[in-house]
GROMACS .gro file of C-alpha atoms in nm:
model
  403
    1UNK     CA    1   1.591   2.062   1.150
    2UNK     CA    2   1.641   1.826   1.438
    3UNK     CA    3   1.655   1.468   1.309
    4UNK     CA    4   1.432   1.246   1.520
    5UNK     CA    5   1.312   0.885   1.523
    6UNK     CA    6   0.982   0.724   1.622
    7UNK     CA    7   1.028   0.468   1.898
    8UNK     CA    8   0.746   0.262   2.049
    9UNK     CA    9   0.913   0.206   2.384
   10UNK     CA   10   1.102  -0.083   2.541
   11UNK     CA   11   0.909  -0.346   2.344
   12UNK     CA   12   0.998  -0.189   2.007
   13UNK     CA   13   1.215  -0.432   1.807
   14UNK     CA   14   1.399  -0.127   1.669
   15UNK     CA   15   1.603  -0.002   1.961
   16UNK     CA   16   1.731   0.331   2.082
   17UNK     CA   17   2.079   0.214   1.980
   18UNK     CA   18   1.946   0.163   1.626
   19UNK     CA   19   1.805   0.517   1.627
   20UNK     CA   20   2.137   0.662   1.733
   21UNK     CA   21   2.326   0.464   1.470
   22UNK     CA   22   2.083   0.596   1.208
   23UNK     CA   23   2.201   0.947   1.296
   24UNK     CA   24   1.898   1.067   1.490
   25UNK     CA   25   1.951   1.288   1.792
   26UNK     CA   26   1.590   1.306   1.911
   27UNK     CA   27   1.326   1.048   1.997
   28UNK     CA   28   0.954   1.069   1.928
   29UNK     CA   29   0.759   0.846   2.165
   30UNK     CA   30   0.485   0.818   2.425
   31UNK     CA   31   0.374   0.614   2.721
   32UNK     CA   32   0.204   0.365   2.493
   33UNK     CA   33   0.099   0.151   2.787
   34UNK     CA   34  -0.115   0.446   2.901
   35UNK     CA   35  -0.320   0.518   2.591
   36UNK     CA   36  -0.675   0.479   2.722
   37UNK     CA   37  -0.738   0.834   2.830
   38UNK     CA   38  -0.580   0.829   3.175
   39UNK     CA   39  -0.351   1.102   3.307
   40UNK     CA   40   0.018   1.020   3.270
   41UNK     CA   41   0.205   0.988   3.603
   42UNK     CA   42   0.514   1.207   3.633
   43UNK     CA   43   0.724   0.916   3.758
   44UNK     CA   44   0.649   0.717   3.442
   45UNK     CA   45   0.731   1.014   3.218
   46UNK     CA   46   1.060   1.079   3.399
   47UNK     CA   47   1.154   0.711   3.378
   48UNK     CA   48   1.094   0.707   3.003
   49UNK     CA   49   1.294   1.027   2.962
   50UNK     CA   50   1.583   0.883   3.166
   51UNK     CA   51   1.585   0.569   2.949
   52UNK     CA   52   1.613   0.781   2.635
   53UNK     CA   53   1.884   1.004   2.779
   54UNK     CA   54   2.083   0.698   2.893
   55UNK     CA   55   2.114   0.616   2.522
   56UNK     CA   56   2.259   0.965   2.459
   57UNK     CA   57   1.937   1.083   2.291
   58UNK     CA   58   1.674   1.346   2.369
   59UNK     CA   59   1.300   1.298   2.406
   60UNK     CA   60   1.202   1.567   2.156
   61UNK     CA   61   0.834   1.505   2.078
   62UNK     CA   62   0.548   1.327   2.250
   63UNK     CA   63   0.356   1.123   1.992
   64UNK     CA   64   0.092   1.081   2.112
   65UNK     CA   65  -0.124   1.138   2.414
   66UNK     CA   66  -0.424   0.953   2.272
   67UNK     CA   67  -0.752   1.143   2.238
   68UNK     CA   68  -1.031   0.905   2.348
   69UNK     CA   69  -1.334   0.858   2.127
   70UNK     CA   70  -1.553   1.003   2.402
   71UNK     CA   71  -1.377   1.340   2.358
   72UNK     CA   72  -1.427   1.331   1.982
   73UNK     CA   73  -1.797   1.251   2.016
   74UNK     CA   74  -1.845   1.449   2.341
   75UNK     CA   75  -2.029   1.157   2.496
   76UNK     CA   76  -1.996   0.955   2.816
   77UNK     CA   77  -1.697   1.044   3.033
   78UNK     CA   78  -1.554   1.307   2.794
   79UNK     CA   79  -1.526   1.572   3.069
   80UNK     CA   80  -1.314   1.345   3.285
   81UNK     CA   81  -1.098   1.252   2.984
   82UNK     CA   82  -1.038   1.618   2.896
   83UNK     CA   83  -0.921   1.685   3.251
   84UNK     CA   84  -0.684   1.387   3.225
   85UNK     CA   85  -0.552   1.518   2.894
   86UNK     CA   86  -0.479   1.857   3.047
   87UNK     CA   87  -0.296   1.686   3.333
   88UNK     CA   88  -0.082   1.489   3.088
   89UNK     CA   89   0.014   1.806   2.898
   90UNK     CA   90   0.129   1.963   3.223
   91UNK     CA   91   0.323   1.649   3.317
   92UNK     CA   92   0.521   1.608   2.996
   93UNK     CA   93   0.596   1.981   2.986
   94UNK     CA   94   0.721   1.965   3.347
   95UNK     CA   95   0.957   1.690   3.232
   96UNK     CA   96   1.090   1.920   2.959
   97UNK     CA   97   0.913   1.770   2.655
   98UNK     CA   98   0.734   2.063   2.494
   99UNK     CA   99   0.620   1.944   2.147
  100UNK     CA  100   0.308   1.725   2.141
  101UNK     CA  101   0.192   1.555   1.821
  102UNK     CA  102  -0.168   1.432   1.836
  103UNK     CA  103  -0.462   1.360   1.607
  104UNK     CA  104  -0.840   1.380   1.597
  105UNK     CA  105  -0.915   1.093   1.359
  106UNK     CA  106  -1.242   0.917   1.434
  107UNK     CA  107  -1.190   0.553   1.540
  108UNK     CA  108  -0.939   0.436   1.281
  109UNK     CA  109  -0.615   0.633   1.326
  110UNK     CA  110  -0.389   0.588   1.020
  111UNK     CA  111  -0.518   0.319   0.787
  112UNK     CA  112  -0.378   0.095   0.512
  113UNK     CA  113  -0.525  -0.205   0.331
  114UNK     CA  114  -0.184  -0.364   0.266
  115UNK     CA  115   0.111  -0.366   0.505
  116UNK     CA  116   0.333  -0.580   0.277
  117UNK     CA  117   0.297  -0.446  -0.078
  118UNK     CA  118   0.572  -0.605  -0.288
  119UNK     CA  119   0.792  -0.353  -0.470
  120UNK     CA  120   0.985  -0.417  -0.792
  121UNK     CA  121   1.305  -0.390  -0.585
  122UNK     CA  122   1.200  -0.687  -0.371
  123UNK     CA  123   1.123  -0.470  -0.069
  124UNK     CA  124   0.779  -0.399   0.074
  125UNK     CA  125   0.571  -0.083   0.119
  126UNK     CA  126   0.248   0.024   0.285
  127UNK     CA  127  -0.047   0.076   0.052
  128UNK     CA  128  -0.407   0.194   0.058
  129UNK     CA  129  -0.612   0.033  -0.217
  130UNK     CA  130  -0.956   0.179  -0.281
  131UNK     CA  131  -1.089  -0.146  -0.433
  132UNK     CA  132  -0.977  -0.350  -0.132
  133UNK     CA  133  -1.135  -0.095   0.097
  134UNK     CA  134  -1.466  -0.081  -0.090
  135UNK     CA  135  -1.486  -0.461  -0.094
  136UNK     CA  136  -1.454  -0.477   0.284
  137UNK     CA  137  -1.662  -0.171   0.368
  138UNK     CA  138  -1.958  -0.242   0.141
  139UNK     CA  139  -1.953  -0.618   0.082
  140UNK     CA  140  -1.815  -0.763   0.405
  141UNK     CA  141  -1.890  -0.508   0.676
  142UNK     CA  142  -2.205  -0.417   0.476
  143UNK     CA  143  -2.213  -0.065   0.613
  144UNK     CA  144  -2.544   0.102   0.519
  145UNK     CA  145  -2.495   0.353   0.239
  146UNK     CA  146  -2.142   0.237   0.157
  147UNK     CA  147  -2.219   0.124  -0.198
  148UNK     CA  148  -2.363   0.462  -0.293
  149UNK     CA  149  -2.063   0.641  -0.140
  150UNK     CA  150  -1.811   0.433  -0.332
  151UNK     CA  151  -1.993   0.463  -0.664
  152UNK     CA  152  -2.091   0.211  -0.929
  153UNK     CA  153  -1.754   0.177  -1.102
  154UNK     CA  154  -1.560   0.112  -0.783
  155UNK     CA  155  -1.826  -0.131  -0.661
  156UNK     CA  156  -1.813  -0.322  -0.990
  157UNK     CA  157  -1.438  -0.363  -0.947
  158UNK     CA  158  -1.478  -0.454  -0.579
  159UNK     CA  159  -1.729  -0.730  -0.655
  160UNK     CA  160  -1.509  -0.876  -0.927
  161UNK     CA  161  -1.205  -0.869  -0.697
  162UNK     CA  162  -1.392  -1.024  -0.403
  163UNK     CA  163  -1.509  -1.310  -0.626
  164UNK     CA  164  -1.150  -1.400  -0.721
  165UNK     CA  165  -0.969  -1.296  -0.405
  166UNK     CA  166  -0.717  -1.552  -0.271
  167UNK     CA  167  -0.822  -1.736   0.042
  168UNK     CA  168  -0.732  -1.544   0.355
  169UNK     CA  169  -0.681  -1.210   0.179
  170UNK     CA  170  -1.006  -1.053   0.305
  171UNK     CA  171  -0.925  -1.157   0.662
  172UNK     CA  172  -0.590  -0.982   0.619
  173UNK     CA  173  -0.756  -0.668   0.482
  174UNK     CA  174  -0.999  -0.665   0.775
  175UNK     CA  175  -0.714  -0.700   1.026
  176UNK     CA  176  -0.521  -0.421   0.857
  177UNK     CA  177  -0.821  -0.188   0.856
  178UNK     CA  178  -0.963  -0.225   1.204
  179UNK     CA  179  -0.740  -0.397   1.456
  180UNK     CA  180  -0.364  -0.365   1.410
  181UNK     CA  181  -0.242  -0.006   1.460
  182UNK     CA  182   0.029   0.011   1.730
  183UNK     CA  183  -0.063   0.213   2.039
  184UNK     CA  184  -0.428   0.258   1.939
  185UNK     CA  185  -0.666   0.321   2.228
  186UNK     CA  186  -0.887   0.021   2.141
  187UNK     CA  187  -0.843  -0.295   1.934
  188UNK     CA  188  -1.163  -0.381   1.746
  189UNK     CA  189  -1.326  -0.688   1.602
  190UNK     CA  190  -1.604  -0.650   1.346
  191UNK     CA  191  -1.885  -0.632   1.602
  192UNK     CA  192  -1.718  -0.379   1.832
  193UNK     CA  193  -1.610  -0.172   1.533
  194UNK     CA  194  -1.969  -0.156   1.411
  195UNK     CA  195  -2.084  -0.049   1.757
  196UNK     CA  196  -1.831   0.235   1.755
  197UNK     CA  197  -1.944   0.338   1.406
  198UNK     CA  198  -2.297   0.361   1.544
  199UNK     CA  199  -2.181   0.616   1.802
  200UNK     CA  200  -2.073   0.841   1.513
  201UNK     CA  201  -2.373   0.783   1.288
  202UNK     CA  202  -2.533   1.124   1.350
  203UNK     CA  203  -2.210   1.325   1.377
  204UNK     CA  204  -2.144   1.536   1.067
  205UNK     CA  205  -1.810   1.672   0.953
  206UNK     CA  206  -1.909   2.015   1.082
  207UNK     CA  207  -2.012   1.862   1.412
  208UNK     CA  208  -1.677   1.686   1.451
  209UNK     CA  209  -1.496   2.006   1.354
  210UNK     CA  210  -1.677   2.195   1.628
  211UNK     CA  211  -1.590   1.921   1.877
  212UNK     CA  212  -1.226   1.958   1.773
  213UNK     CA  213  -1.238   2.333   1.821
  214UNK     CA  214  -1.409   2.293   2.159
  215UNK     CA  215  -1.134   2.054   2.270
  216UNK     CA  216  -0.866   2.296   2.152
  217UNK     CA  217  -1.026   2.582   2.345
  218UNK     CA  218  -0.975   2.374   2.658
  219UNK     CA  219  -0.623   2.243   2.602
  220UNK     CA  220  -0.453   2.535   2.425
  221UNK     CA  221  -0.461   2.756   2.738
  222UNK     CA  222  -0.293   2.473   2.930
  223UNK     CA  223  -0.025   2.445   2.661
  224UNK     CA  224   0.026   2.823   2.673
  225UNK     CA  225   0.058   2.810   3.050
  226UNK     CA  226   0.335   2.547   3.046
  227UNK     CA  227   0.513   2.654   2.726
  228UNK     CA  228   0.405   2.350   2.522
  229UNK     CA  229   0.335   2.343   2.148
  230UNK     CA  230   0.048   2.130   2.019
  231UNK     CA  231   0.100   1.988   1.669
  232UNK     CA  232  -0.208   1.820   1.524
  233UNK     CA  233  -0.146   1.540   1.276
  234UNK     CA  234  -0.365   1.530   0.964
  235UNK     CA  235  -0.613   1.258   0.877
  236UNK     CA  236  -0.452   0.956   0.714
  237UNK     CA  237  -0.576   0.894   0.450
  238UNK     CA  238  -0.704   1.248   0.399
  239UNK     CA  239  -1.056   1.148   0.294
  240UNK     CA  240  -1.356   0.990   0.470
  241UNK     CA  241  -1.343   0.622   0.565
  242UNK     CA  242  -1.641   0.408   0.676
  243UNK     CA  243  -1.864   0.714   0.643
  244UNK     CA  244  -1.672   0.884   0.926
  245UNK     CA  245  -1.610   1.258   0.901
  246UNK     CA  246  -1.258   1.389   0.837
  247UNK     CA  247  -1.172   1.743   0.946
  248UNK     CA  248  -0.791   1.776   0.915
  249UNK     CA  249  -0.734   1.668   0.555
  250UNK     CA  250  -0.667   1.981   0.349
  251UNK     CA  251  -0.487   2.313   0.357
  252UNK     CA  252  -0.829   2.471   0.413
  253UNK     CA  253  -0.888   2.251   0.718
  254UNK     CA  254  -0.549   2.343   0.862
  255UNK     CA  255  -0.606   2.713   0.800
  256UNK     CA  256  -0.951   2.701   0.963
  257UNK     CA  257  -0.812   2.524   1.269
  258UNK     CA  258  -0.530   2.775   1.317
  259UNK     CA  259  -0.763   3.071   1.272
  260UNK     CA  260  -1.028   2.930   1.507
  261UNK     CA  261  -0.783   2.909   1.798
  262UNK     CA  262  -0.521   3.167   1.709
  263UNK     CA  263  -0.235   3.089   1.941
  264UNK     CA  264   0.129   2.994   1.883
  265UNK     CA  265   0.060   2.694   2.107
  266UNK     CA  266  -0.192   2.563   1.852
  267UNK     CA  267   0.004   2.432   1.556
  268UNK     CA  268   0.053   2.159   1.302
  269UNK     CA  269   0.241   1.843   1.231
  270UNK     CA  270   0.319   1.875   0.861
  271UNK     CA  271   0.286   1.512   0.751
  272UNK     CA  272   0.378   1.521   0.384
  273UNK     CA  273   0.250   1.168   0.332
  274UNK     CA  274  -0.092   1.223   0.486
  275UNK     CA  275  -0.159   1.562   0.327
  276UNK     CA  276   0.020   1.446   0.011
  277UNK     CA  277  -0.222   1.159  -0.053
  278UNK     CA  278  -0.479   1.429  -0.140
  279UNK     CA  279  -0.388   1.578  -0.483
  280UNK     CA  280  -0.556   1.907  -0.386
  281UNK     CA  281  -0.281   1.976  -0.131
  282UNK     CA  282   0.032   2.161  -0.246
  283UNK     CA  283   0.283   2.068   0.022
  284UNK     CA  284   0.544   2.329  -0.066
  285UNK     CA  285   0.278   2.600  -0.057
  286UNK     CA  286   0.148   2.467   0.275
  287UNK     CA  287   0.497   2.458   0.428
  288UNK     CA  288   0.549   2.817   0.315
  289UNK     CA  289   0.212   2.963   0.415
  290UNK     CA  290   0.165   2.773   0.740
  291UNK     CA  291   0.533   2.757   0.836
  292UNK     CA  292   0.510   2.981   1.145
  293UNK     CA  293   0.269   2.732   1.305
  294UNK     CA  294   0.445   2.409   1.200
  295UNK     CA  295   0.589   2.257   1.517
  296UNK     CA  296   0.683   1.913   1.382
  297UNK     CA  297   0.731   1.745   1.043
  298UNK     CA  298   0.671   1.389   0.926
  299UNK     CA  299   0.857   1.355   0.596
  300UNK     CA  300   0.745   1.074   0.366
  301UNK     CA  301   0.609   1.041   0.015
  302UNK     CA  302   0.326   0.870  -0.169
  303UNK     CA  303   0.248   0.776  -0.528
  304UNK     CA  304  -0.119   0.843  -0.600
  305UNK     CA  305  -0.349   0.666  -0.846
  306UNK     CA  306  -0.652   0.800  -1.030
  307UNK     CA  307  -0.906   0.620  -0.809
  308UNK     CA  308  -0.757   0.754  -0.484
  309UNK     CA  309  -0.537   0.454  -0.406
  310UNK     CA  310  -0.179   0.527  -0.307
  311UNK     CA  311   0.144   0.349  -0.224
  312UNK     CA  312   0.413   0.479   0.010
  313UNK     CA  313   0.706   0.574  -0.210
  314UNK     CA  314   1.074   0.637  -0.155
  315UNK     CA  315   1.118   0.948   0.058
  316UNK     CA  316   1.252   1.154  -0.235
  317UNK     CA  317   1.020   1.008  -0.500
  318UNK     CA  318   0.642   1.005  -0.523
  319UNK     CA  319   0.410   1.297  -0.591
  320UNK     CA  320   0.533   1.540  -0.326
  321UNK     CA  321   0.822   1.776  -0.404
  322UNK     CA  322   1.021   1.675  -0.097
  323UNK     CA  323   1.318   1.895  -0.181
  324UNK     CA  324   1.085   2.193  -0.208
  325UNK     CA  325   0.921   2.108   0.126
  326UNK     CA  326   1.256   2.073   0.303
  327UNK     CA  327   1.371   2.401   0.152
  328UNK     CA  328   1.059   2.579   0.276
  329UNK     CA  329   1.104   2.437   0.628
  330UNK     CA  330   1.472   2.540   0.635
  331UNK     CA  331   1.370   2.890   0.532
  332UNK     CA  332   1.112   2.893   0.812
  333UNK     CA  333   1.385   2.800   1.060
  334UNK     CA  334   1.599   3.089   0.933
  335UNK     CA  335   1.304   3.327   0.965
  336UNK     CA  336   1.238   3.214   1.323
  337UNK     CA  337   1.605   3.256   1.409
  338UNK     CA  338   1.598   3.615   1.282
  339UNK     CA  339   1.289   3.676   1.498
  340UNK     CA  340   1.463   3.528   1.802
  341UNK     CA  341   1.208   3.250   1.848
  342UNK     CA  342   1.304   2.988   2.105
  343UNK     CA  343   1.150   2.719   1.883
  344UNK     CA  344   1.355   2.804   1.575
  345UNK     CA  345   1.456   2.442   1.514
  346UNK     CA  346   1.175   2.222   1.382
  347UNK     CA  347   1.197   1.853   1.476
  348UNK     CA  348   1.144   1.618   1.183
  349UNK     CA  349   1.140   1.243   1.143
  350UNK     CA  350   1.146   1.011   0.843
  351UNK     CA  351   0.792   0.882   0.855
  352UNK     CA  352   0.747   0.518   0.768
  353UNK     CA  353   0.994   0.339   0.547
  354UNK     CA  354   1.008   0.044   0.314
  355UNK     CA  355   1.079  -0.299   0.455
  356UNK     CA  356   1.419  -0.381   0.309
  357UNK     CA  357   1.709  -0.625   0.311
  358UNK     CA  358   1.771  -0.815   0.635
  359UNK     CA  359   1.468  -0.651   0.801
  360UNK     CA  360   1.242  -0.867   0.581
  361UNK     CA  361   1.115  -1.149   0.799
  362UNK     CA  362   1.219  -0.980   1.123
  363UNK     CA  363   0.965  -0.856   1.373
  364UNK     CA  364   0.886  -0.484   1.344
  365UNK     CA  365   0.588  -0.250   1.350
  366UNK     CA  366   0.457  -0.198   0.994
  367UNK     CA  367   0.620   0.109   0.844
  368UNK     CA  368   0.868   0.128   1.131
  369UNK     CA  369   1.143  -0.119   1.045
  370UNK     CA  370   1.499   0.005   1.084
  371UNK     CA  371   1.672  -0.004   0.746
  372UNK     CA  372   1.400   0.166   0.542
  373UNK     CA  373   1.379   0.456   0.785
  374UNK     CA  374   1.757   0.477   0.812
  375UNK     CA  375   1.768   0.506   0.432
  376UNK     CA  376   1.498   0.773   0.435
  377UNK     CA  377   1.669   0.973   0.708
  378UNK     CA  378   2.001   0.957   0.523
  379UNK     CA  379   1.837   1.081   0.203
  380UNK     CA  380   1.661   1.366   0.383
  381UNK     CA  381   1.982   1.455   0.566
  382UNK     CA  382   2.155   1.477   0.230
  383UNK     CA  383   1.889   1.715   0.100
  384UNK     CA  384   1.918   1.935   0.410
  385UNK     CA  385   2.297   1.946   0.395
  386UNK     CA  386   2.294   2.030   0.025
  387UNK     CA  387   2.043   2.312   0.060
  388UNK     CA  388   2.220   2.452   0.364
  389UNK     CA  389   2.553   2.439   0.179
  390UNK     CA  390   2.410   2.616  -0.125
  391UNK     CA  391   2.263   2.891   0.086
  392UNK     CA  392   2.578   2.942   0.291
  393UNK     CA  393   2.792   2.968  -0.023
  394UNK     CA  394   2.568   3.215  -0.200
  395UNK     CA  395   2.456   3.409   0.105
  396UNK     CA  396   2.103   3.365  -0.028
  397UNK     CA  397   1.828   3.547   0.159
  398UNK     CA  398   1.453   3.513   0.124
  399UNK     CA  399   1.246   3.215   0.025
  400UNK     CA  400   1.427   2.927  -0.149
  401UNK     CA  401   1.348   2.839  -0.508
  402UNK     CA  402   1.380   2.482  -0.636
  403UNK     CA  403   1.329   2.335  -0.978
   0.00000   0.00000   0.00000
């Protein structure tokens, strides 16, 4: 697999030089200053590509050309925004960047309640806490129907926690939930967030799924035309938030999406952390079954709790069999090579990372500090090298087996 690194552009405190020193050869980035649904200018794309190549790296994956809310809801200027999206696909492909990671999450993008969860080691992790979320959703935002959705036990715990919560903690939870994500199309306050929720109030999961399929029917032919590969990222977390529908959360969802628009250009980002936060998903089985349509991999791990809360774990710990996933992806690369596929090599990146050592106290995007990701990439590289070495020594053919 090609080892890549997420970079948020020239303002990212973690530099291209840091990425290269971590051992990455590819960069995953976007024109984050153009994330409001406009078409990307070729000059801007070429300038970004030149900046990456000047650091002796390759722009391997676009992540992401943002999908405006109007496209997801098919309201307002959605037709104009779809045309702009098609133009951006053509532009990045003309510049030689052919893998596009994107998502169809309603409003929130990826969501955590805690961006600085203290670990026993002294480092910090990202965390989603169901009690924190229920306290904000039902008792602060006061979303209609929220209490019934969360259930009596969770609401009892949420009320008790809100009554004893340290001063300032709820404001922090609110900021984490609705207004911080880097490169999001829109930054919300409570009032604007509620207005956007109102736009979705009559849109069911099946309705959003059909909007997703309708969008794919428009953009997949463009990707086919220019030789691009679309890789949809799953919902994160992989369950409904704020009453909003989720339609890319399970193996079933992924299978339905691939079957609905059956084209090699329509594929997946296998995010082991996002899918892995749902205990119903078997990531090794998904990597094996869906491997031919996996165009990109985010490799990270989570430790789940009984109530649905989860904490981002070490890359090789947590509830996902990361060694099994890597083995399945390496087998898929071998299979593609035997078929003569031009896209035999799957780009991967260490997704997120703990905040560690001298990075603590330094400015960075949550989950995207340097040392934690460097550590994760080194661990994943070790797994890949070991599996490749074992297979080369034994001449093993067929699917890998791992204990």
